[in-house]
Amino acid sequence: MKVVIPGGTGQVGGVLVRALRERGHDVVVLARGGRSDARVVRWDGRTLGDWAAEIDGADAVINLAGRSVNCRYDKTNLTEMLASRIDSTRVVGRAIEVAARPPRVWLQASTATIYSTVSTLRTTS
């Protein structure tokens, strides 16, 4: 089975990549940088590009992309965290939409951290 994992270089992605590879699956990580035990294909998380060919014919996509939440929750960081999740979800959806052989499964995940833009901005602004 071929699994494409946007944002798969983080902590959760690393565990998932290892588990899938141990079971014999072909895993491709879409990343802006970082390292992985899987093949890494570069993307920017915002625009459709050559990386979309990896999604065409894949069995599953597991989107873990998003700016790290390991930071101060100020207005700039919160804006970047939210935008990175929206942008990556939108472009993965677009890649699936234009694929000749779209994946049968798309799992969307974000982070275990709970953050509220409104309440946090009120306390940090």
Short mmCIF file of C-alpha atoms in Angstrom, two decimals:
data_model
loop_
_atom_site.label_atom_id
_atom_site.label_comp_id
_atom_site.label_asym_id
_atom_site.label_seq_id
_atom_site.Cartn_x
_atom_site.Cartn_y
_atom_site.Cartn_z
CA MET A 1 0.00 0.00 0.00
CA LYS A 2 1.29 3.49 -0.83
CA VAL A 3 0.71 6.11 1.85
CA VAL A 4 1.51 9.80 1.39
CA ILE A 5 2.03 11.80 4.59
CA PRO A 6 2.16 15.58 4.22
CA GLY A 7 3.92 16.96 7.29
CA GLY A 8 5.31 13.56 8.20
CA THR A 9 8.63 14.79 9.62
CA GLY A 10 7.26 15.71 13.03
CA GLN A 11 6.96 13.56 16.14
CA VAL A 12 3.67 11.89 15.22
CA GLY A 13 4.75 11.52 11.60
CA GLY A 14 7.99 9.83 12.58
CA VAL A 15 6.18 7.20 14.64
CA LEU A 16 3.60 6.66 11.90
CA VAL A 17 6.23 6.38 9.15
CA ARG A 18 8.18 3.75 11.09
CA ALA A 19 5.06 1.72 11.86
CA LEU A 20 3.88 1.75 8.25
CA ARG A 21 7.30 0.89 6.85
CA GLU A 22 7.70 -1.97 9.34
CA ARG A 23 4.50 -3.40 7.87
CA GLY A 24 5.95 -3.18 4.36
CA HIS A 25 4.08 -0.14 3.07
CA ASP A 26 5.54 2.36 0.62
CA VAL A 27 5.57 5.71 2.45
CA VAL A 28 6.21 9.13 0.96
CA VAL A 29 6.53 12.19 3.18
CA LEU A 30 5.76 15.66 1.82
CA ALA A 31 7.90 18.17 3.69
CA ARG A 32 9.37 21.66 3.55
CA GLY A 33 12.44 20.32 5.31
CA GLY A 34 13.42 17.85 7.96
CA ARG A 35 14.34 14.20 7.87
CA SER A 36 12.37 11.01 7.63
CA ASP A 37 12.84 7.26 7.40
CA ALA A 38 10.69 7.45 4.25
CA ARG A 39 11.29 9.05 0.88
CA VAL A 40 10.84 12.81 1.20
CA VAL A 41 9.34 14.95 -1.56
CA ARG A 42 9.55 18.72 -1.17
CA TRP A 43 6.46 20.90 -1.09
CA ASP A 44 5.57 24.29 0.36
CA GLY A 45 2.24 23.28 1.92
CA ARG A 46 0.41 25.98 -0.02
CA THR A 47 0.68 25.51 -3.76
CA LEU A 48 -0.01 22.65 -6.11
CA GLY A 49 3.21 21.36 -7.62
CA ASP A 50 5.07 18.30 -8.86
CA TRP A 51 4.55 16.68 -5.45
CA ALA A 52 0.89 16.11 -6.38
CA ALA A 53 1.99 13.22 -8.60
CA GLU A 54 2.70 11.27 -5.39
CA ILE A 55 -0.97 11.51 -4.41
CA ASP A 56 -2.17 10.31 -7.79
CA GLY A 57 -2.39 6.53 -7.39
CA ALA A 58 -1.69 6.50 -3.65
CA ASP A 59 -3.91 4.29 -1.48
CA ALA A 60 -4.09 6.75 1.42
CA VAL A 61 -3.15 10.30 2.39
CA ILE A 62 -2.62 11.19 6.04
CA ASN A 63 -2.22 14.96 6.37
CA LEU A 64 -0.26 15.95 9.48
CA ALA A 65 0.97 19.26 8.08
CA GLY A 66 1.02 22.41 10.15
CA ARG A 67 3.36 24.85 11.79
CA SER A 68 4.78 23.64 15.08
CA VAL A 69 2.72 24.52 18.16
CA ASN A 70 5.87 24.49 20.30
CA CYS A 71 6.00 28.27 20.65
CA ARG A 72 4.49 31.26 22.41
CA TYR A 73 0.86 31.71 21.48
CA ASP A 74 1.09 35.29 20.33
CA LYS A 75 -0.92 36.75 17.47
CA THR A 76 1.72 36.04 14.81
CA ASN A 77 2.30 32.42 15.80
CA LEU A 78 -1.41 31.68 16.15
CA THR A 79 -2.06 33.14 12.72
CA GLU A 80 0.73 31.01 11.22
CA MET A 81 -0.48 27.84 12.99
CA LEU A 82 -4.01 28.27 11.71
CA ALA A 83 -3.02 29.33 8.18
CA SER A 84 -0.60 26.42 7.79
CA ARG A 85 -3.34 23.93 8.61
CA ILE A 86 -5.93 25.57 6.36
CA ASP A 87 -3.52 26.03 3.44
CA SER A 88 -2.16 22.47 3.58
CA THR A 89 -5.64 20.96 3.83
CA ARG A 90 -6.85 23.03 0.91
CA VAL A 91 -3.91 22.10 -1.36
CA VAL A 92 -4.03 18.39 -0.44
CA GLY A 93 -7.73 18.43 -1.28
CA ARG A 94 -6.97 20.09 -4.60
CA ALA A 95 -4.31 17.45 -5.41
CA ILE A 96 -6.82 14.70 -4.65
CA GLU A 97 -9.45 16.45 -6.75
CA VAL A 98 -7.24 16.59 -9.86
CA ALA A 99 -5.76 13.09 -9.45
CA ALA A 100 -6.62 10.59 -12.18
CA ARG A 101 -6.52 7.86 -9.50
CA PRO A 102 -7.34 9.56 -6.20
CA PRO A 103 -6.63 7.79 -2.92
CA ARG A 104 -9.49 5.84 -1.38
CA VAL A 105 -8.73 7.26 2.07
CA TRP A 106 -7.82 10.75 3.26
CA LEU A 107 -7.18 11.21 6.96
CA GLN A 108 -6.85 14.74 8.27
CA ALA A 109 -5.11 15.39 11.58
CA SER A 110 -3.61 18.42 13.23
CA THR A 111 -2.17 18.52 16.72
CA ALA A 112 -2.82 17.30 20.21
CA THR A 113 -2.49 20.87 21.46
CA ILE A 114 -5.72 22.77 21.95
CA TYR A 115 -5.51 26.44 21.16
CA SER A 116 -8.09 29.12 20.79
CA THR A 117 -7.24 32.12 18.69
CA VAL A 118 -9.79 34.35 20.37
CA SER A 119 -9.08 33.59 24.02
CA THR A 120 -5.30 33.45 23.56
CA LEU A 121 -5.17 36.71 21.65
CA ARG A 122 -7.09 38.43 24.41
CA THR A 123 -4.54 37.35 27.01
CA THR A 124 -1.38 38.00 24.96
CA SER A 125 -2.22 41.20 23.10
#
